[in-house]
Amino acid sequence: MVPVNRIAVIQVEQGLEKERNTQLILKRQALEVVEGIDLAKEQEAKGQEAN
């Protein structure tokens, strides 16, 4: 049988891993949003240059 404190440590480690994964996903999504905004600004600037 696994000691209770070892189970607690495993649960904490799993929680931290989930949190890191969530942070990576959120960072990636934020970058996609920022890059999307930058792309839109570039396209808008090109449109204004054409005028």
Tab-separated table of C-alpha atoms in Angstrom:
chain	number	residue	atom	x	y	z
A	1	MET	CA	0.000	0.000	0.000
A	2	VAL	CA	1.258	3.487	-0.901
A	3	PRO	CA	1.732	5.831	2.065
A	4	VAL	CA	-0.869	8.629	2.277
A	5	ASN	CA	1.787	11.364	2.177
A	6	ARG	CA	3.177	9.905	-1.071
A	7	ILE	CA	-0.325	10.000	-2.586
A	8	ALA	CA	-0.622	13.653	-1.539
A	9	VAL	CA	2.722	14.470	-3.173
A	10	ILE	CA	1.639	12.766	-6.412
A	11	GLN	CA	-1.648	14.704	-6.401
A	12	VAL	CA	0.183	18.003	-5.880
A	13	GLU	CA	2.621	17.181	-8.697
A	14	GLN	CA	-0.271	16.332	-11.021
A	15	GLY	CA	-2.006	19.585	-10.079
A	16	LEU	CA	1.136	21.583	-10.814
A	17	GLU	CA	1.536	19.847	-14.166
A	18	LYS	CA	-2.077	20.659	-15.076
A	19	GLU	CA	-1.513	24.267	-14.052
A	20	ARG	CA	1.649	24.519	-16.185
A	21	ASN	CA	-0.202	23.026	-19.146
A	22	THR	CA	-3.055	25.484	-18.655
A	23	GLN	CA	-0.611	28.398	-18.511
A	24	LEU	CA	1.068	27.217	-21.715
A	25	ILE	CA	-2.295	26.962	-23.456
A	26	LEU	CA	-3.287	30.449	-22.266
A	27	LYS	CA	0.066	31.905	-23.377
A	28	ARG	CA	-0.315	30.278	-26.788
A	29	GLN	CA	-3.859	31.632	-27.131
A	30	ALA	CA	-2.751	35.100	-26.054
A	31	LEU	CA	0.073	35.042	-28.604
A	32	GLU	CA	-2.351	33.978	-31.314
A	33	VAL	CA	-4.621	36.884	-30.404
A	34	VAL	CA	-1.744	39.379	-30.363
A	35	GLU	CA	-0.327	38.037	-33.623
A	36	GLY	CA	-3.813	38.151	-35.121
A	37	ILE	CA	-4.143	41.802	-34.094
A	38	ASP	CA	-0.692	42.570	-35.530
A	39	LEU	CA	-1.639	40.835	-38.760
A	40	ALA	CA	-4.871	42.832	-38.952
A	41	LYS	CA	-2.956	46.081	-38.357
A	42	GLU	CA	-0.465	45.185	-41.093
A	43	GLN	CA	-3.261	44.432	-43.542
A	44	GLU	CA	-4.997	47.680	-42.577
A	45	ALA	CA	-1.753	49.620	-43.064
A	46	LYS	CA	-1.263	48.030	-46.487
A	47	GLY	CA	-4.820	48.984	-47.379
A	48	GLN	CA	-4.175	52.581	-46.363
A	49	GLU	CA	-0.929	52.648	-48.369
A	50	ALA	CA	-2.853	51.572	-51.455
A	51	ASN	CA	-5.240	54.519	-51.052
